[in-house]
CSV table of C-alpha atoms in Angstrom, one decimal:
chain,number,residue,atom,x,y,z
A,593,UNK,CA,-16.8,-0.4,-9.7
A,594,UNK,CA,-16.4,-3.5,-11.6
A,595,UNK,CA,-14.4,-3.3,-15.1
A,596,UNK,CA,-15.9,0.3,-15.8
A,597,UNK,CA,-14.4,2.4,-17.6
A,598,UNK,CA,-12.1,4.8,-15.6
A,599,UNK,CA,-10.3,8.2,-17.1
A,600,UNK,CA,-6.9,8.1,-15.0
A,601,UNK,CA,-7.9,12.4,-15.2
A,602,UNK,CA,-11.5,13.4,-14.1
A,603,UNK,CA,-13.4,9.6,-13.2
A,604,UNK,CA,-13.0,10.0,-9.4
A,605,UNK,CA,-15.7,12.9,-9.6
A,606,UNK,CA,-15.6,16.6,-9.2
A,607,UNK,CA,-12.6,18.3,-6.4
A,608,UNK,CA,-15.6,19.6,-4.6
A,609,UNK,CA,-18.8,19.1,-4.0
A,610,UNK,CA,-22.1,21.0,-5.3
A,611,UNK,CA,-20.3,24.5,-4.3
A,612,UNK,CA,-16.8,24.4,-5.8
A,613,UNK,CA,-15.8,26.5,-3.3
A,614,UNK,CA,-17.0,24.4,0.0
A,615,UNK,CA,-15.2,21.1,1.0
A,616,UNK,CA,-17.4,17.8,1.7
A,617,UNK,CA,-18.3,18.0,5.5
A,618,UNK,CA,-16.4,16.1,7.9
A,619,UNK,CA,-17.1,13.5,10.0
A,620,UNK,CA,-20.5,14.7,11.8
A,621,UNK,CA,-19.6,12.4,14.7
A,622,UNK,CA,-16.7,14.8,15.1
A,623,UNK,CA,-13.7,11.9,13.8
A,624,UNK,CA,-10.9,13.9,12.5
A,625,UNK,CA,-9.0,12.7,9.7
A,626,UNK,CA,-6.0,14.0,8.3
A,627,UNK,CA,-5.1,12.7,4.7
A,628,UNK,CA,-1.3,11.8,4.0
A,629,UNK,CA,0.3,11.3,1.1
A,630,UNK,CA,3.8,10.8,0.7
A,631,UNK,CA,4.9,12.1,-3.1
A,632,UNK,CA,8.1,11.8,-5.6
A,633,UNK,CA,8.1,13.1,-8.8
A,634,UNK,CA,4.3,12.2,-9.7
A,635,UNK,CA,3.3,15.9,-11.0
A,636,UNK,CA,1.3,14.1,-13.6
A,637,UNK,CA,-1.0,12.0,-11.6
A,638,UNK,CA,-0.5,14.0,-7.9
A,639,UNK,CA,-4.0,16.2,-9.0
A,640,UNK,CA,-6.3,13.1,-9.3
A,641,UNK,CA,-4.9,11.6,-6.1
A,642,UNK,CA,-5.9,15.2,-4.6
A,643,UNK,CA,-9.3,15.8,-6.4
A,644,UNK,CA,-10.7,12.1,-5.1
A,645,UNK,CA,-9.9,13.2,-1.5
A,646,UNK,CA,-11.6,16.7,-2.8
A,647,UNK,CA,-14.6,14.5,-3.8
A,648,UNK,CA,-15.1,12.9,-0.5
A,649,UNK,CA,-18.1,12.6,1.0
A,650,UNK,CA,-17.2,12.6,4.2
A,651,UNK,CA,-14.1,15.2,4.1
A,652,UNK,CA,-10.9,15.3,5.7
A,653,UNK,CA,-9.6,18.3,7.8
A,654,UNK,CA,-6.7,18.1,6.4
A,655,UNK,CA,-4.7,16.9,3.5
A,656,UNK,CA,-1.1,16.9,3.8
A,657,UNK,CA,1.6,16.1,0.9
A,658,UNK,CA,4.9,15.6,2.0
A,659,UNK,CA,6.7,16.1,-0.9
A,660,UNK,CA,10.2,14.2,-1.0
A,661,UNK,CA,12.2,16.4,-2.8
A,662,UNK,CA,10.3,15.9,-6.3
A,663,UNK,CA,12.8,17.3,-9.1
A,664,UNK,CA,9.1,17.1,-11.8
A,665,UNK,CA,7.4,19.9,-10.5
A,666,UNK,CA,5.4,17.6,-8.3
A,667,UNK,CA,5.1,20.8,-5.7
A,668,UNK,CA,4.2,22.9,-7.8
A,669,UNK,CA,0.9,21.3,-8.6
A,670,UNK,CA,0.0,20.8,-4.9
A,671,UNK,CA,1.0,24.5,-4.5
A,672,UNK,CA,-1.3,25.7,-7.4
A,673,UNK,CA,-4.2,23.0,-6.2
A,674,UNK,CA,-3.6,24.7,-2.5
A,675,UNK,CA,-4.5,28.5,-3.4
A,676,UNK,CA,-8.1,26.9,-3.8
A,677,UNK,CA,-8.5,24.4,-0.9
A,678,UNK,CA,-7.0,25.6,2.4
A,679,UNK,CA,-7.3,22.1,3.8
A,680,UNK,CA,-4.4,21.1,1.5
A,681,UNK,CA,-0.6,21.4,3.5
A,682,UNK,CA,2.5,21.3,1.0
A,683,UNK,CA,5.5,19.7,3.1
A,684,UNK,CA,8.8,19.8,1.3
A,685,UNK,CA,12.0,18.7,1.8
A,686,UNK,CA,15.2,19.9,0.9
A,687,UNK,CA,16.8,16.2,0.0
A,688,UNK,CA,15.2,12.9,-1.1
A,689,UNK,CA,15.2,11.2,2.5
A,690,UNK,CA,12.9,8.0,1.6
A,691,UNK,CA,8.8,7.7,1.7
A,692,UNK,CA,9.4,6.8,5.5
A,693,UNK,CA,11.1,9.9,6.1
A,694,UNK,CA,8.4,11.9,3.9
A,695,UNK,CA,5.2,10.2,5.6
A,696,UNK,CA,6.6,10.6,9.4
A,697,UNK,CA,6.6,14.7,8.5
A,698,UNK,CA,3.2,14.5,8.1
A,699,UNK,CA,2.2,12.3,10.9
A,700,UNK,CA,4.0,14.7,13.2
A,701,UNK,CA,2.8,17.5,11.6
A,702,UNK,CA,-1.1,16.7,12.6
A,703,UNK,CA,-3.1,16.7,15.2
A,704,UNK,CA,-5.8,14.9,13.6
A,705,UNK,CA,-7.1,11.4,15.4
A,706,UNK,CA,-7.1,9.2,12.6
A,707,UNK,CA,-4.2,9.2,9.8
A,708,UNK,CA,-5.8,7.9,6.1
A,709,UNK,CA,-3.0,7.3,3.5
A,710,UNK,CA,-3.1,7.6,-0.2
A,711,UNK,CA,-0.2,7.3,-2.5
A,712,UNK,CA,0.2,9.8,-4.9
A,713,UNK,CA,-0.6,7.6,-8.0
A,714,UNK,CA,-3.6,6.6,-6.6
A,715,UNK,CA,-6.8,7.7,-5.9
A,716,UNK,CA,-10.1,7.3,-3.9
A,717,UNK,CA,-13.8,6.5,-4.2
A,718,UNK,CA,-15.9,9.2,-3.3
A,719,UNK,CA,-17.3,7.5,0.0
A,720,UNK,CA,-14.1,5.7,1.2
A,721,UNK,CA,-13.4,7.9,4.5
A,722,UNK,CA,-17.2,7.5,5.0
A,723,UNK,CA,-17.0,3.5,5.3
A,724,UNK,CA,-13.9,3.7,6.5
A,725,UNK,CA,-15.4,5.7,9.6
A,726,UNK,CA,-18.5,3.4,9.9
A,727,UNK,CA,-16.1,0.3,10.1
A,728,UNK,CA,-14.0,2.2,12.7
A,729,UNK,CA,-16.8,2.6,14.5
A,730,UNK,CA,-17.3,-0.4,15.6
A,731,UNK,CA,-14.8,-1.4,18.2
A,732,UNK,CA,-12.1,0.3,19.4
A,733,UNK,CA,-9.8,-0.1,16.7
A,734,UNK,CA,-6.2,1.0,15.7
A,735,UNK,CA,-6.7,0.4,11.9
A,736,UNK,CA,-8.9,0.1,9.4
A,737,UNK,CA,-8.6,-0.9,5.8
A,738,UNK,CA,-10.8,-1.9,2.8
A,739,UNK,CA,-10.0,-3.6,-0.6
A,740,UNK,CA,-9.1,-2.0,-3.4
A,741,UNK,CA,-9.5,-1.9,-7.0
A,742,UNK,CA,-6.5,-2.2,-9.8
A,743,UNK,CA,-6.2,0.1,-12.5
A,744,UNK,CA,-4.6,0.0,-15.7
A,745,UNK,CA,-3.1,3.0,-16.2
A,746,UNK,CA,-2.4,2.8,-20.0
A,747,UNK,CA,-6.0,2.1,-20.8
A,748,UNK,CA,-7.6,3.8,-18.0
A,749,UNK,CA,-9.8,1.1,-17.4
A,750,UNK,CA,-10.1,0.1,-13.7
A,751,UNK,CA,-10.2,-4.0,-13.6
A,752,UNK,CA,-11.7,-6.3,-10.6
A,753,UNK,CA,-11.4,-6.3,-7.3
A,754,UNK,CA,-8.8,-7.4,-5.7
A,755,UNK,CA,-10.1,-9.9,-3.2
A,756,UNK,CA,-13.9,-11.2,-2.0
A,757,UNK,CA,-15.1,-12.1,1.5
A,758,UNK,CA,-18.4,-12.6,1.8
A,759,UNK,CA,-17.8,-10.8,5.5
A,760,UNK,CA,-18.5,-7.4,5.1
A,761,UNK,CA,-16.2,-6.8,7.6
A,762,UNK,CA,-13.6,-9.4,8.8
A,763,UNK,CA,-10.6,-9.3,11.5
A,764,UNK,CA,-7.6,-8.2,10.4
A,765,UNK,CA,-4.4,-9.6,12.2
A,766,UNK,CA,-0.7,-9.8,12.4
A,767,UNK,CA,-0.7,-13.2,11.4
A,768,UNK,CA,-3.0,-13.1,8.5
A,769,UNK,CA,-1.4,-9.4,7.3
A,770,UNK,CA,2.1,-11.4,6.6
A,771,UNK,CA,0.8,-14.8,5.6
A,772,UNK,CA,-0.5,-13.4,2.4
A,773,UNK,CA,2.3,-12.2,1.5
A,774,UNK,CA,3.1,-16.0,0.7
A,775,UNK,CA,5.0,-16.0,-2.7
A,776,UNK,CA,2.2,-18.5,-4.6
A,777,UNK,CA,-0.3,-16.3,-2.9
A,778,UNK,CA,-3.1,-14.4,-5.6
A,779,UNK,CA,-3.8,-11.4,-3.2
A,780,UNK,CA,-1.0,-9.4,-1.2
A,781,UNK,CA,-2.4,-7.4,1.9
A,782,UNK,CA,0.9,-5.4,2.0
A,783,UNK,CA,-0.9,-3.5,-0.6
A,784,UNK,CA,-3.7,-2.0,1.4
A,785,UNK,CA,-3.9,1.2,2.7
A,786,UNK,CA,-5.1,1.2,5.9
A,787,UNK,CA,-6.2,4.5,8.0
A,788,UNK,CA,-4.8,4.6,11.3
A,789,UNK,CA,-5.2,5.9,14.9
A,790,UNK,CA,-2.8,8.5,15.6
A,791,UNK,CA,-3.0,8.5,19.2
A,792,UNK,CA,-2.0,4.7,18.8
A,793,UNK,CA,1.0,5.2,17.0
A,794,UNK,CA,2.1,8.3,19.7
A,795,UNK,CA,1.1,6.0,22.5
A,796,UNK,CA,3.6,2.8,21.1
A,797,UNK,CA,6.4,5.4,19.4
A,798,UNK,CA,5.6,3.9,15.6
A,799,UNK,CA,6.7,5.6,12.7
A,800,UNK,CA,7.5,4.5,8.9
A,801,UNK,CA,11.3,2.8,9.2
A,802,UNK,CA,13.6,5.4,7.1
A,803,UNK,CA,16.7,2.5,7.2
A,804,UNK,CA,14.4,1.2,3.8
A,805,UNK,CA,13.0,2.7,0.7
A,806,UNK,CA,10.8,-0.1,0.6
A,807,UNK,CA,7.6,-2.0,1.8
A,808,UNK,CA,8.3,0.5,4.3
A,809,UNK,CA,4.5,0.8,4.5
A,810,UNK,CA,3.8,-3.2,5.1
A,811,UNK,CA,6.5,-2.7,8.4
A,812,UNK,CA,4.7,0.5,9.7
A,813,UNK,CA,0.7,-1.5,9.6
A,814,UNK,CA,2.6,-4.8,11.1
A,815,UNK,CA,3.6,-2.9,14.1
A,816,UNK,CA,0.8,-1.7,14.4
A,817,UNK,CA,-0.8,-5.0,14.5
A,818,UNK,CA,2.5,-6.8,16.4
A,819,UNK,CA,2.0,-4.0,19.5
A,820,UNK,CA,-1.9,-5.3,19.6
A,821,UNK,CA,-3.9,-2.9,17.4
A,822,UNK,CA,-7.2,-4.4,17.0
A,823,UNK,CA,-7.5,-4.0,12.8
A,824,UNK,CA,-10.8,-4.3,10.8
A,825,UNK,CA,-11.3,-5.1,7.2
A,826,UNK,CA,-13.5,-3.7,5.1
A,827,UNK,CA,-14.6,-6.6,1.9
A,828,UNK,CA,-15.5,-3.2,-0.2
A,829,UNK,CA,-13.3,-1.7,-2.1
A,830,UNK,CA,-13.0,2.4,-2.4
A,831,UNK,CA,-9.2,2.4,-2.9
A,832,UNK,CA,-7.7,2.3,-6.7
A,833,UNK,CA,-4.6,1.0,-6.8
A,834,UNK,CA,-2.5,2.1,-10.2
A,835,UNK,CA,-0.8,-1.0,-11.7
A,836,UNK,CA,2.9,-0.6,-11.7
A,837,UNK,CA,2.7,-2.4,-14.7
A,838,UNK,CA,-0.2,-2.4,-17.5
A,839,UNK,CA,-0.9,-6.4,-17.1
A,840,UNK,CA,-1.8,-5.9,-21.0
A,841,UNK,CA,0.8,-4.0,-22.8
A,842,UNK,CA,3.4,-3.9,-19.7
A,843,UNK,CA,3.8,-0.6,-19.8
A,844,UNK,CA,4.7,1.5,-17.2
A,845,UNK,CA,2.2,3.4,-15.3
A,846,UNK,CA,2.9,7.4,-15.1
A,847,UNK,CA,3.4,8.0,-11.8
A,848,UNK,CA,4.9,4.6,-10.8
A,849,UNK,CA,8.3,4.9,-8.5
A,850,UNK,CA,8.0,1.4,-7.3
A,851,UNK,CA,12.1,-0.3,-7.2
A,852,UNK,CA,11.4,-3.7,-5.8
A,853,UNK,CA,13.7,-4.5,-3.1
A,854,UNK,CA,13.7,-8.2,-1.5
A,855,UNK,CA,16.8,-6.3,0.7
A,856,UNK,CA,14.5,-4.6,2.0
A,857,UNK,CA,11.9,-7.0,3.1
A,858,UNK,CA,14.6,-9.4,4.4
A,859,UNK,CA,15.4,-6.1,6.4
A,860,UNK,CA,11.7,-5.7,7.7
A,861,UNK,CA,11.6,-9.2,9.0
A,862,UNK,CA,14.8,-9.5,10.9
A,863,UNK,CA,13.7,-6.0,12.6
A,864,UNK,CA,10.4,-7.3,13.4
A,865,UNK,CA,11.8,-10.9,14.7
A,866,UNK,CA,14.3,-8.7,17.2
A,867,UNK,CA,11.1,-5.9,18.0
A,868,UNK,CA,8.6,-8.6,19.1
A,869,UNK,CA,10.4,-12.0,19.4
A,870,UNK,CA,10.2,-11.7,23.1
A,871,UNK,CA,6.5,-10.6,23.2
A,872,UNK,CA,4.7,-12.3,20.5
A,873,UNK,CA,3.3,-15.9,20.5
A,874,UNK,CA,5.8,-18.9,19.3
A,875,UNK,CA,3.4,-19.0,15.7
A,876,UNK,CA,3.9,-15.5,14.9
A,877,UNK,CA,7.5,-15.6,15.0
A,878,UNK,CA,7.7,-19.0,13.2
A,879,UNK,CA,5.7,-16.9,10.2
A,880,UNK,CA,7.7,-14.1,10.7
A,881,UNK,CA,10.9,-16.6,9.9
A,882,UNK,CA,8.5,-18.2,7.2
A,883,UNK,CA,8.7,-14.2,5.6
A,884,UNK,CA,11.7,-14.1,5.6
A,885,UNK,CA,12.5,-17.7,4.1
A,886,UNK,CA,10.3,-16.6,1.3
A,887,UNK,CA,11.6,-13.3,0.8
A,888,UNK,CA,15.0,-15.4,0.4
A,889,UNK,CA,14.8,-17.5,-1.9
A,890,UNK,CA,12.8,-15.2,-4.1
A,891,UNK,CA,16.1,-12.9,-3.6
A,892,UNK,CA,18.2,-16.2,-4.4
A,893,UNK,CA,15.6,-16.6,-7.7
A,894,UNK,CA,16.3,-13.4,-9.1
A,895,UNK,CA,20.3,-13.9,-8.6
A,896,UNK,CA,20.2,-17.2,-10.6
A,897,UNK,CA,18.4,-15.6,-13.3
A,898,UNK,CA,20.7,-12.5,-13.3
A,899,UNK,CA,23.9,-15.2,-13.3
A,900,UNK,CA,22.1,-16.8,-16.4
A,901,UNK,CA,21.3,-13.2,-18.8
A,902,UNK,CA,24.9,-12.5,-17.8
A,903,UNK,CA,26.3,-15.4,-19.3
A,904,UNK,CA,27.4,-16.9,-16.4
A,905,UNK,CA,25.7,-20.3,-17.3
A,906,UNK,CA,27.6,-22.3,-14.7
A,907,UNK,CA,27.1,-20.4,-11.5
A,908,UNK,CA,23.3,-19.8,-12.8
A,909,UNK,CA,23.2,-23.4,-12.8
A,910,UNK,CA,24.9,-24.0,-9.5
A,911,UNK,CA,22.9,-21.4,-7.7
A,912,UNK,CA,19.6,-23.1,-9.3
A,913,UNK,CA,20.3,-26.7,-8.0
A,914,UNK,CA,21.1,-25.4,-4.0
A,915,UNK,CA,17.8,-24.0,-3.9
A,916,UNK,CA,15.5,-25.4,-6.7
A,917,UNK,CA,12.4,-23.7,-5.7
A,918,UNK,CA,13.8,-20.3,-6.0
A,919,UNK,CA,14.0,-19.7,-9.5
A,920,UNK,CA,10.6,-20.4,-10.0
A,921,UNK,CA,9.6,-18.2,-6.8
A,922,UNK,CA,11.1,-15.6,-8.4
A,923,UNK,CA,9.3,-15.7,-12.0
A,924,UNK,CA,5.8,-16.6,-10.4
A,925,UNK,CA,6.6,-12.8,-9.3
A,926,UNK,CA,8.1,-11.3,-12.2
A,927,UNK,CA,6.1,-8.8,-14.3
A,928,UNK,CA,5.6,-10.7,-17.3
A,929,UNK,CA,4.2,-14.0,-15.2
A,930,UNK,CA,1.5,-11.8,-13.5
A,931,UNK,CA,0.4,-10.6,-17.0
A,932,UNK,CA,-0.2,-14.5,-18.1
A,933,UNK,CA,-1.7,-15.2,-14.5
A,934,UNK,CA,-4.0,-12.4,-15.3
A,935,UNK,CA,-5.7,-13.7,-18.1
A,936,UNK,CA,-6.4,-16.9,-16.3
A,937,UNK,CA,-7.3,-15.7,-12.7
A,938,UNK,CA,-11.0,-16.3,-11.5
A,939,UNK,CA,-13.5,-13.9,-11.5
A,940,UNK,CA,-13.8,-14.3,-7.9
A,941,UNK,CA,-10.4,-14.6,-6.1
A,942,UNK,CA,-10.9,-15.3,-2.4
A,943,UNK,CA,-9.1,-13.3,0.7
A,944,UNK,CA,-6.8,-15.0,2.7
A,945,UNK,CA,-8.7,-16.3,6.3
């Protein structure tokens, strides 16, 4: 869809298809798919993310929430939306342990061969796991991903794409995975959700880091990636991706828990530069470092702008002049500057190669 108009509620289509009481089909060429989402306190969005993987029309055989200790009721919903779908798997836990912690239950908890994730303020088009299985299809590939749409929670309205290629289907690598994440960059890769090969991540020992709370999900696809996972990328998009932020009114979105953490991504890269340093070619670790530079000074940014609110005009201004380019790293980021870059973005905003 294309600026439609989307009800954050009923829009993704009906929970089941034409008998309310029979799932979609699964995968006729007998692909197993287990569904994982990883859930905190999103009991007022957790039923669409459900319903769209209801409305698939090529089903999952499973669809596992791994509820991290949600103090909203957030379990309760999945419970009541499980007496009617036995393909639906309520995992909670008894303390707040991190999205890592809460998608690695599920992973282990499956036997299913390909692992599709959805986060619980999101949702899905009715024939992503289909395209998502066709693309998978061809070559032997560790991960698959597609684009994705952005909504606007407060309106309900879902807005453009986020990328175009004119590939259908394009290579997706290490190298151009992290060199999106560039901060002038207009499209960020570490927001896809990919679906993955379980017996991939069994056969290299990869599982979500728990040390972050954090673009813990950008670390998990990278390894994948970094330990030679051949990755496909679908130019469609059938994910819709809630908007932290309305980019018209800036309010929050319902069922947003994002708490950016540039910690956390600094983290990420030092692990992945001690992981694969050894292993990976010279230019992937000199991006890698390049990361982590950016990551930085948009860190250093955000500290200089901090010193200044506080008052502490001096050091804001000290901090500023060692590393100039920071402060405006930092706001080209902020909330409020990707509501102004909205309005002037193209109608077409090209992928990274």
């Amino acid at each position: 869809a294309r600026g439609g108009d989307l009800s954050p509620r009923l829009s993704v289509g009906r929970p089941m298809l034409p008998d309310d009481n029979i799932p979609a089909p699964v995968d006729p060429r007998g692909r197993r798919v287990a569904v994982v989402i990883a859930a905190y306190n999103v009991a007022t969005c957790i039923s669409r993310a459900i319903e769209s993987v209801q409305a698939q029309t090529i089903g999952p055989v499973e669809i596992i929430v791994a509820d991290d200790c949600s103090s909203d009721g957030t379990g309760e919903v999945v419970a009541r939306l499980a007496e009617g779908d036995p393909r639906i798997r309520l995992l909670k836990s008894e303390r707040n342990a991190g999205p890592g912690a809460a998608g690695n239950r599920a992973i282990e908890s499956t036997d299913a061969d390909w692992i599709a994730v959805l986060d619980g303020d999101d949702a899905w088009k009715p024939r992503r796991l289909e395209r998502l299985l066709d693309v998978a299809m061809q070559g032997d590939c560790a991960i698959v991903a597609d684009n994705y749409t952005r909504l606007d929670d407060s309106s309900g309205q879902e807005l453009r794409d986020a990328f175009y290629d004119a590939r259908t289907v394009s290579p997706l690598t290490a190298m151009r995975f992290v060199g999106s994440e560039r901060p002038l960059g207009r499209v960020r890769f570490g927001l896809l959700k990919p679906m993955v090969n379980r017996q991939f991540l069994l056969d290299r020992g990869i599982r979500y880091a728990t040390e972050i709370g954090f673009a813990e999900d950008f670390h998990f696809f990278v390894r994948v990636l970094l330990e030679g996972g051949k990755g496909l990328l679908l130019n469609e998009a059938h994910y819709i991706y809630t908007l932290p932020q309305s980019p018209v009114s800036g309010s929050q979105s319902r069922g947003s828990r994002t708490r950016p953490n540039l910690m956390d991504r600094i983290w990420l890269a030092d692990d992945l530069i001690q992981r694969y340093g050894k292993t990976q070619p010279p230019e992937m670790i000199v991006l890698l470092r390049r990361y982590r530079g950016w990551m930085s000074e948009i860190a250093h940014g955000r500290l200089t702008l901090e010193a200044w609110k506080a008052g502490h005009h001096w050091r804001a201004v000290l901090l500023a002049m060692a590393r100039p380019r920071s402060t405006f790293s930092y706001l080209w980021t902020s909330p409020t500057m990707k509501r102004i870059r909205a309005g002037f973005e193209p109608k077409l905003i090209r992928a990274p190669l």
